[in-house]
Coordinates of C-alpha atoms in Angstrom, one line a residue:
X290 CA 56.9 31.7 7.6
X291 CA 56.0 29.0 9.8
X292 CA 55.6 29.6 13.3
X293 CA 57.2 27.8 16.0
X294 CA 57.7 27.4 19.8
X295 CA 60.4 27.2 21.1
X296 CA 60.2 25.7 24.9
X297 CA 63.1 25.5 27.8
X298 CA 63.9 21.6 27.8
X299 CA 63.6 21.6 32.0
X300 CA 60.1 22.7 31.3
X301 CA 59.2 19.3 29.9
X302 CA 60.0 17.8 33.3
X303 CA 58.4 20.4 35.0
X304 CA 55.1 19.7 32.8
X305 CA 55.7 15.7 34.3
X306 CA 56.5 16.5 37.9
X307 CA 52.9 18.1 38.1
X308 CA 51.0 15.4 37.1
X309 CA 48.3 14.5 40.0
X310 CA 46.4 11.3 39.4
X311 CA 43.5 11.9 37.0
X312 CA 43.3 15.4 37.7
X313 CA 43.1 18.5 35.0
X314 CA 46.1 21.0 36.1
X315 CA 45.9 24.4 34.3
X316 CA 49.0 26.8 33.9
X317 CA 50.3 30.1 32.4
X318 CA 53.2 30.2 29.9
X319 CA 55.1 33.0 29.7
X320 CA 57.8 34.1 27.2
X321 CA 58.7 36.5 24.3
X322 CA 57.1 37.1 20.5
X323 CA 60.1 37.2 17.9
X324 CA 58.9 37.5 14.4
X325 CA 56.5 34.6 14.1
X326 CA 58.1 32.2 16.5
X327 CA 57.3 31.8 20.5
X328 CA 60.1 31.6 23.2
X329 CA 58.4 30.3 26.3
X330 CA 61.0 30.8 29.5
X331 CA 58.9 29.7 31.6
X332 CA 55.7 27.7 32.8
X333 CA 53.7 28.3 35.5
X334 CA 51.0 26.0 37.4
X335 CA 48.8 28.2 39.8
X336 CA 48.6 27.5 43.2
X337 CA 46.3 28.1 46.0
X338 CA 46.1 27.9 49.8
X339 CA 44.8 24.6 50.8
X340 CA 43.0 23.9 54.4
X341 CA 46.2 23.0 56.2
X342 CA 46.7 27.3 55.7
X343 CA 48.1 27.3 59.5
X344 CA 50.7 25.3 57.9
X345 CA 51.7 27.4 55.1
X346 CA 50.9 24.6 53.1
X347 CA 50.5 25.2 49.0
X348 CA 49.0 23.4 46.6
X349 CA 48.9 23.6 42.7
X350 CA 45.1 24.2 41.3
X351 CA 43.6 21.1 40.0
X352 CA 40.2 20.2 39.2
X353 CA 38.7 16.4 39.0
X354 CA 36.7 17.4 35.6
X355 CA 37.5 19.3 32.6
X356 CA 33.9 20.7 33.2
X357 CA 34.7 21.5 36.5
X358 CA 38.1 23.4 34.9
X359 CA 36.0 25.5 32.3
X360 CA 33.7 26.2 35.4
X361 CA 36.4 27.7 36.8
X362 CA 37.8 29.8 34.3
X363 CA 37.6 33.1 36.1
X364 CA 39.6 31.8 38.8
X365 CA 42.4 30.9 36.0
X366 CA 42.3 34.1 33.9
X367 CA 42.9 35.8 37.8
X368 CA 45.7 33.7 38.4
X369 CA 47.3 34.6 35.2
X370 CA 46.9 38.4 35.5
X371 CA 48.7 38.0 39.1
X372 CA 51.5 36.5 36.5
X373 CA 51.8 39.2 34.2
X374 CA 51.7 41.9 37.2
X375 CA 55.4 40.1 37.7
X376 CA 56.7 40.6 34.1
X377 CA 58.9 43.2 32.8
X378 CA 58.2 44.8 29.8
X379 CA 58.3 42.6 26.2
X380 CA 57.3 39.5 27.7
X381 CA 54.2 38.5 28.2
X382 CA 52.0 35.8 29.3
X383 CA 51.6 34.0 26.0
X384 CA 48.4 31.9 26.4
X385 CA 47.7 28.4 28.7
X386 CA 48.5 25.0 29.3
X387 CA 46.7 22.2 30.3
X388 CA 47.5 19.0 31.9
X389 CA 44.8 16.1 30.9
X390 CA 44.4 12.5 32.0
X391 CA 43.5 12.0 28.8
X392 CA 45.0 10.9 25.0
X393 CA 46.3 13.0 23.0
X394 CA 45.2 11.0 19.4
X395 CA 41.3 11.8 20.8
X396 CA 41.6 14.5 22.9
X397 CA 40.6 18.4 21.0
X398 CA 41.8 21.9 22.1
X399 CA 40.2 22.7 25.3
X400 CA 37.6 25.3 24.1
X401 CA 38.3 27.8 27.1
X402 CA 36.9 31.2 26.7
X403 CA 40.2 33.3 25.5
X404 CA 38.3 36.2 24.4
X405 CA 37.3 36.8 28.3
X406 CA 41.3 36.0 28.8
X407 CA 42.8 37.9 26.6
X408 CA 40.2 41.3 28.0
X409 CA 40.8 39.8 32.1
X410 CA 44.5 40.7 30.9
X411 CA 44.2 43.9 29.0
X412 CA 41.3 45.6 31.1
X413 CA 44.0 45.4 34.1
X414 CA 46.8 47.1 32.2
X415 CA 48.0 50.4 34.0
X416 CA 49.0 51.9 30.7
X417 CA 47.6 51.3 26.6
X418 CA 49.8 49.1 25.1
X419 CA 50.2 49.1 21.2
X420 CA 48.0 46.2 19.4
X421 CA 49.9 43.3 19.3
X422 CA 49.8 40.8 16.2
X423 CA 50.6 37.6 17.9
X424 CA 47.6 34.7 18.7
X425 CA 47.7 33.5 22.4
X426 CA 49.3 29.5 22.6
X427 CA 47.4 26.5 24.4
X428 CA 50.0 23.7 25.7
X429 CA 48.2 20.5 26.0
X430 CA 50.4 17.4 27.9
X431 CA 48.7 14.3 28.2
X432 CA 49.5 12.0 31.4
X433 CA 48.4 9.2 29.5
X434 CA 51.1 8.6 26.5
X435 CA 53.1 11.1 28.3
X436 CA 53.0 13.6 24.8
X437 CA 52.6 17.3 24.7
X438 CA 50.6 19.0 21.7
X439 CA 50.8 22.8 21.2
X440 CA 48.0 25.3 19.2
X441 CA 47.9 28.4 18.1
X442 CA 44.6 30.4 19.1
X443 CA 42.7 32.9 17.0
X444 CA 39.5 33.8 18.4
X445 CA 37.1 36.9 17.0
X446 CA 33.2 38.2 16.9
X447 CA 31.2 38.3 14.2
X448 CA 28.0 39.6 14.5
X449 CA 28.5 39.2 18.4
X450 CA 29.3 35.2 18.2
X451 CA 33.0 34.0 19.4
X452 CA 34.2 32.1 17.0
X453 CA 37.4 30.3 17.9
X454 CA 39.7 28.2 15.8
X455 CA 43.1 26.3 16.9
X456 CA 45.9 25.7 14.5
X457 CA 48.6 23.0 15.7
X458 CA 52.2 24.3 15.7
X459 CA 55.4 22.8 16.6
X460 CA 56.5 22.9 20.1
X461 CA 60.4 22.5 19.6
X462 CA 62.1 21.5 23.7
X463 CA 65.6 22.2 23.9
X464 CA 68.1 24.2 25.8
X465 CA 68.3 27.7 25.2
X466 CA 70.1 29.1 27.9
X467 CA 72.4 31.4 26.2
X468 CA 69.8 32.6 23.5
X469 CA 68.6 35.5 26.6
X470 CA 70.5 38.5 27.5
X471 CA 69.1 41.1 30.2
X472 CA 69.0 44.9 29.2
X473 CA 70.1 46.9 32.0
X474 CA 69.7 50.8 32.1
X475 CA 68.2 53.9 33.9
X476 CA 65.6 56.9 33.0
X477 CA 65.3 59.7 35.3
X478 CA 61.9 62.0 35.3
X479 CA 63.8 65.5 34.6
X480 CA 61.3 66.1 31.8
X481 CA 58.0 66.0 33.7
X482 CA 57.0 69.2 35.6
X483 CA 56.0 69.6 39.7
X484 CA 52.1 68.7 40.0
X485 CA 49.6 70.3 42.6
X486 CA 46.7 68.6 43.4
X487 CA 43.8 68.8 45.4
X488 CA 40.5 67.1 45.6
X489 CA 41.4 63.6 47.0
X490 CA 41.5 60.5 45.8
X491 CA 39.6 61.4 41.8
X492 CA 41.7 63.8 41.7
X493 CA 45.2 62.1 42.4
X494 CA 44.4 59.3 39.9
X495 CA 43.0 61.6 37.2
X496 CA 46.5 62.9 36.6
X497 CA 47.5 59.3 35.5
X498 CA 47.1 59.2 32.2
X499 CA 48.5 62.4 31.6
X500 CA 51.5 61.7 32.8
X501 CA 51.9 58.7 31.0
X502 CA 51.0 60.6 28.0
X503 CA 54.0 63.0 29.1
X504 CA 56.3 60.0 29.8
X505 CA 55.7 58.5 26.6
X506 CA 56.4 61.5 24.4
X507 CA 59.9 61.6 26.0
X508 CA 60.2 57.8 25.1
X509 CA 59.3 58.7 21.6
X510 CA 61.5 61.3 21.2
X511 CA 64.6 59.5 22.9
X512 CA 67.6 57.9 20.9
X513 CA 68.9 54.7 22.7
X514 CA 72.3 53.2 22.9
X515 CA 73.3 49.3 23.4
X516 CA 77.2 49.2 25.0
X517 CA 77.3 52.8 24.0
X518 CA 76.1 52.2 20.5
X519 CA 73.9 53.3 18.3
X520 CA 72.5 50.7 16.1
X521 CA 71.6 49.5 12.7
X522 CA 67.4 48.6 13.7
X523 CA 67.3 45.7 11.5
X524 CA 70.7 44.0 13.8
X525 CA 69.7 41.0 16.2
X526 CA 71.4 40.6 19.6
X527 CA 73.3 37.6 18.8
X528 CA 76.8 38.9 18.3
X529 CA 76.5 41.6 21.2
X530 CA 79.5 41.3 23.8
X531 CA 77.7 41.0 27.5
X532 CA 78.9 42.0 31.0
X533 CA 78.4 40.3 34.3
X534 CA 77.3 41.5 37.3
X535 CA 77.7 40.5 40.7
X536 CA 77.7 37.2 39.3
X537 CA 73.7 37.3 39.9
X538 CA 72.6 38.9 36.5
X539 CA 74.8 37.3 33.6
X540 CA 74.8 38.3 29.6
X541 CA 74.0 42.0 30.6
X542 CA 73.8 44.4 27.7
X543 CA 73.5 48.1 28.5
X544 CA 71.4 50.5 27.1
X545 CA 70.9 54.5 27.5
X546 CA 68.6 56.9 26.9
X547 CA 69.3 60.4 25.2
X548 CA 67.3 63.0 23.8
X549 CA 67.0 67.2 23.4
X550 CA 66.0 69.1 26.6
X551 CA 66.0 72.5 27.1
X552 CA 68.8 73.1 30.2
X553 CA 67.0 76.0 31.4
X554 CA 64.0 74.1 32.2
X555 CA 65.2 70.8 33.0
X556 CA 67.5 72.2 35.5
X557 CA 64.4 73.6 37.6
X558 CA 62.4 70.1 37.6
X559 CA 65.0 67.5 38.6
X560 CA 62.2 65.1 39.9
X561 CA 58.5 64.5 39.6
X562 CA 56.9 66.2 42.3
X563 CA 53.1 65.7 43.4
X564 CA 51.7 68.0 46.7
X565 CA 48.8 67.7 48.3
X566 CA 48.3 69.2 51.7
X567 CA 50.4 68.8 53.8
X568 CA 51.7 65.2 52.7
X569 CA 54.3 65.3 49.9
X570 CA 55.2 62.5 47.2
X571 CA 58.3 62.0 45.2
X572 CA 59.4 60.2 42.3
X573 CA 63.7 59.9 42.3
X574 CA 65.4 60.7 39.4
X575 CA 66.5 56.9 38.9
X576 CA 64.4 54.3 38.0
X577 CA 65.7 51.4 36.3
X578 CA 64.8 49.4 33.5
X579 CA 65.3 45.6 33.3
X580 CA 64.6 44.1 30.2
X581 CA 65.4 39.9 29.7
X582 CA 65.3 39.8 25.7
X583 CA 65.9 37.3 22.9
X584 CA 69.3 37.3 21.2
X585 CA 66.7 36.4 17.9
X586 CA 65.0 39.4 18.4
X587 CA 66.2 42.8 16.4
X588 CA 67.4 46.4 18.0
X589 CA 63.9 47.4 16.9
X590 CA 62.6 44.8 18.9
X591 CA 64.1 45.4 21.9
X592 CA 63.7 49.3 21.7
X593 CA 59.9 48.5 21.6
X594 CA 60.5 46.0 24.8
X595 CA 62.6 48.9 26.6
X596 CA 59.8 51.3 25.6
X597 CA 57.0 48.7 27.3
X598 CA 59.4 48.2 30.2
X599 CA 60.1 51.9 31.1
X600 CA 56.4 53.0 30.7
X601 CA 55.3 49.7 32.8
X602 CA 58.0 50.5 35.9
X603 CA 56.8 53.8 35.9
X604 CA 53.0 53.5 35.8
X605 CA 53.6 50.3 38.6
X606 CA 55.2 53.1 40.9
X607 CA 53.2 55.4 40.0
X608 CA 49.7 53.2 41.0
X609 CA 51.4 52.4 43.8
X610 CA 52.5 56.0 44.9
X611 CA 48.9 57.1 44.4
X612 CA 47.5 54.3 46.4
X613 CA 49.3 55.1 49.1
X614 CA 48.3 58.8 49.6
X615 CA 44.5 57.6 49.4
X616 CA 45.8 55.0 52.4
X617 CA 47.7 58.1 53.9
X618 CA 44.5 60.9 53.8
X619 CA 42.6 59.6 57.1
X620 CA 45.9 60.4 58.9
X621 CA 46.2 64.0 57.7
X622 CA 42.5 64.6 58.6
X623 CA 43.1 63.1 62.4
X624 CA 46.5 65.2 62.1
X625 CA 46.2 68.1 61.1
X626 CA 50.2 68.4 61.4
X627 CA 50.9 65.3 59.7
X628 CA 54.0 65.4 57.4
X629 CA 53.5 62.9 55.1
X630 CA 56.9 62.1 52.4
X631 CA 56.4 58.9 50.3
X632 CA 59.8 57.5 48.6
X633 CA 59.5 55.8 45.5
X634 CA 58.8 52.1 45.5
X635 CA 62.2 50.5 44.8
X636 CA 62.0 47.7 41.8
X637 CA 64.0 44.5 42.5
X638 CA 64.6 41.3 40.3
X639 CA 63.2 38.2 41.1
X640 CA 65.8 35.8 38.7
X641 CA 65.0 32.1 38.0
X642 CA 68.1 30.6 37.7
X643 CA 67.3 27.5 36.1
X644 CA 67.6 27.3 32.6
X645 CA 67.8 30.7 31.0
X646 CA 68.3 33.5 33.7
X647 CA 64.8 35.2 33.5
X648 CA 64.1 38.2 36.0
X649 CA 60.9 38.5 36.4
X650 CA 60.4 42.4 38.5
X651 CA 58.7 43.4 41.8
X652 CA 58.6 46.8 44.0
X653 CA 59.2 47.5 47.6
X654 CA 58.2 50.5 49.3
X655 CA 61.2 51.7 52.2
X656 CA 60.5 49.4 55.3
X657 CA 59.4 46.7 53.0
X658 CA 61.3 43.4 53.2
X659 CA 62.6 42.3 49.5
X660 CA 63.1 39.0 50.9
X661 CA 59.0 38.3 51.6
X662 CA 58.6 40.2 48.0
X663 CA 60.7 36.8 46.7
X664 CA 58.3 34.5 48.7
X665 CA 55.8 36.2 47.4
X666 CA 56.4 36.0 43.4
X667 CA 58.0 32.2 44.1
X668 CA 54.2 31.3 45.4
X669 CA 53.0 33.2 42.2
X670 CA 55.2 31.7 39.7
X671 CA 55.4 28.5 41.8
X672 CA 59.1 28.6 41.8
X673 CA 61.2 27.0 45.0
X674 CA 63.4 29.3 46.5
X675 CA 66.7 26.7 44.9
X676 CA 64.9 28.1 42.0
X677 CA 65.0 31.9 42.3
X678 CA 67.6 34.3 43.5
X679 CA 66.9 37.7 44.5
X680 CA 68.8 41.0 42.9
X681 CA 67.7 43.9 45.2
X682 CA 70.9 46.2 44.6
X683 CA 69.9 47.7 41.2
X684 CA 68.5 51.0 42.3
X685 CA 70.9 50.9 45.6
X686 CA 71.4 54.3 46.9
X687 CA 67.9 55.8 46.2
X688 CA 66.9 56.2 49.2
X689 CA 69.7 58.4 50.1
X690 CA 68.3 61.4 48.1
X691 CA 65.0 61.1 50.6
X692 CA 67.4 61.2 53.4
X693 CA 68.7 65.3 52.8
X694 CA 65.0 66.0 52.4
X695 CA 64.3 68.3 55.7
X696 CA 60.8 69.5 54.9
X697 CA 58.1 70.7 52.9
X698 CA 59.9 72.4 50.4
X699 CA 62.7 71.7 47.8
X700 CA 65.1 73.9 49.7
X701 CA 68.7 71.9 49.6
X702 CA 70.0 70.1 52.1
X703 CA 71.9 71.3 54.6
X704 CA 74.9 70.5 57.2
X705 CA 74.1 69.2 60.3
X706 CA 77.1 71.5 61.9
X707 CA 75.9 74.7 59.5
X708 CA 72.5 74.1 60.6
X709 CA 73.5 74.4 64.4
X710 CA 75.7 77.7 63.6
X711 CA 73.0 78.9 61.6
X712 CA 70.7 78.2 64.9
X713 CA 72.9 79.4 67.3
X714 CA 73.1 83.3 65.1
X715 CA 69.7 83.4 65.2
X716 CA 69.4 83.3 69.0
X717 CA 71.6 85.2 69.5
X718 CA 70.5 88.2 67.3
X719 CA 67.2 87.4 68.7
X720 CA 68.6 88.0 72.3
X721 CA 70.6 91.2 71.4
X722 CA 67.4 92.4 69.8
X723 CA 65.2 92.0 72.8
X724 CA 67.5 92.8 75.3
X725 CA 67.9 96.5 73.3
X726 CA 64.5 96.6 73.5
X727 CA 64.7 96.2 77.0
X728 CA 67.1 98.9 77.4
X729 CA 65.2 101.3 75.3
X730 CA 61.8 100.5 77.6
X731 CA 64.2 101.1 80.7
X732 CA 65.6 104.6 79.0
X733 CA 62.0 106.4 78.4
X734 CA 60.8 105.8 82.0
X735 CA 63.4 106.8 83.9
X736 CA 65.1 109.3 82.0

């Protein structure tokens, strides 16, 4: 089958609006893998800081040479990885693209280093993803006859020598806007047990990978639903019926997880619990999972894209849970009555709204602003905010669970007015007590 790519039509004039004289501009595409064919949702031209920094003024990475570009690749492969820290699970960044003051008819593939990419990307990963199939693409558009040209990468070693070879596909612009819909569901973490851990920083990020482990087995062993639905694997997305909500996320299918659990035990761990000293960390129940997906693609394909998605929200919060209690230990040792309780980080959508509605994901810890998170991915993903709407409402009401928590321990919440009755009892039987005492001290001297 032949491949193709498939590319959002605005993108074209994106590609145009960042020509800069004779300049070289590189960029990340991003998008899905369906079958043999690419759907790129989005390119992205890297930006930097420039001198006027007390201005908040950004610019988009350039470079005056193409030698001075592939002297620079490092800088571009670390770009690209702050991209894919913003993508949700199932789409990935799917190679580069290059703007060139040069022809097309003379010009060859750029012969950047994408064996170095492709391990700057998968070194950083937070969990081991399956092997994918699919060869990273290089976008070439020429600001001289105004032309883009599109390859297909396949690089290897043999005998320790790269060898690289670029096949020419076709790069297909057109509108696509109502070939995405956005999985929307929630997991909970009943099935992993209460951790104790001790020995500092090693320690808290040696449990890691066996969680994941843990996480994943549940995965495995879950059946999913789409509307409520069990489906036929080999079934594409095309015919599903989509809600709307909040007329922010649009085309929303909704998916489930089931599987067999053991009541007896899964009552006793609600939530994932990790303890060290006195400082206490908690994972909620509800975590989300926020999957924008092909209608092309199959149910198989979109359970493996849920799968990727749930195991890369958790080991995000997860990263960022431990990170914090590292940040969090020089306060316990200056306070040795410190109280430390960590919320989860709360995952909010980032959606660009032009073209297909992408939602690209981010995480917040309580006291965070969602708002500078936005700024923050729009700089990344060099988006405007008339570009980019923010969705911070899909986990709403997490924190409330942190708000009955009164201490150390998993004892439930209580009444503010029992509390004070229950306070005012104890007083008093304290008082009767002593004051008996009393009397019986008074008794033995005097009688």
């Amino acid at each position: 089958m032949t491949t193709k790519v498939f590319i959002e039509e605005h993108l074209d004039k994106y590609l145009k609006s960042l020509v800069k004289g004779q300049s070289f501009i590189p960029g990340v595409i991003i998008g899905q893998v369906i079958g043999n064919n690419y759907h790129v949702v989005h390119l992205s031209a890297m930006t930097i800081w420039n001198e006027d920094i007390q201005n908040n003024k950004i610019d988009v990475l350039s470079y005056k040479t193409l030698s001075d570009l592939l002297a620079n690749s490092d800088t571009i492969f670390q770009k690209s990885l702050e991209v894919a820290t913003l993508l949700p699970g199932g789409s990935h960044v799917l190679g580069l693209f290059f703007i060139v003051p040069q022809d097309l008819k003379t010009i060859q593939p750029i012969n950047i280093d994408f064996c170095e990419f492709n391990n700057v990307l998968n070194e950083h990963l937070l969990y081991k993803k399956t092997n994918e199939t699919w060869n990273y693409l290089m976008l070439n558009y020429s600001t001289v006859n105004k032309k883009s040209f599109c390859y297909s990468v396949d690089f290897n070693r043999v005998n320790g020598l790269e060898k690289t070879t670029y096949k020419a596909v076709d790069a297909i612009f057109g509108s696509f806007d109502n070939d995405w819909v956005t999985l929307i569901g929630t997991f909970n973490f009943g099935a992993l047990e209460r951790l104790n851990v001790g020995g500092g920083p090693k320690a808290l990020f040696s449990i890691r990978d066996s969680l994941l482990d843990k996480f994943e087995s549940v995965l495995n062993e879950s059946i999913y639903t789409f509307n409520g639905c069990v489906c036929d694997e080999n079934k594409t997305l095309k015919d599903f019926e989509c809600d709307e909500i909040d007329n922010l996320l649009k085309n929303v299918v909704k998916i489930e997880f089931y599987r067999k659990v053991d009541l007896g035990n899964e009552c006793k761990n609600a939530s994932l619990k990790i303890e060290r000293g006195k400082g206490k960390i908690l994972m909620s129940g509800l975590c989300s999972v926020a999957v924008p997906f092909n209608r092309n693609g199959t149910i198989k394909d979109a359970i493996k894209a849920i799968h990727e998605d749930a195991m890369q929200t958790f080991a995000t919060r997860l990263k960022m849970h431990l990170e914090s209690m590292v940040e969090e230990e020089s306060l316990e040792e200056e306070d040795g009555d410190a109280n430390i309780v960590h919320e989860t980080p709360r995952r909010i959508l980032i959606i660009k709204t032009e073209g297909s509605r992408f939602a690209f994901s981010d995480y917040v810890f309580p006291g965070e602003t969602s708002q500078e998170a936005l700024y923050v991915a729009g700089e990344i993903l060099n988006l405007p905010e008339d570009k980019i709407e923010l969705y911070d409402v899909l986990e709403k009401g997490r924190h409330s669970y942190y708000e009955t928590l009164q201490d150390i321990d998993s004892s439930p919440p209580q009444d503010a007015s029992t509390s004070t009755s229950n306070n005012r009892l104890i007083y008093f039987s304290w008082a009767v007590l002593i004051l008996a005492i009393l009397v019986y001290g008074i008794k033995q001297v005097f009688v």
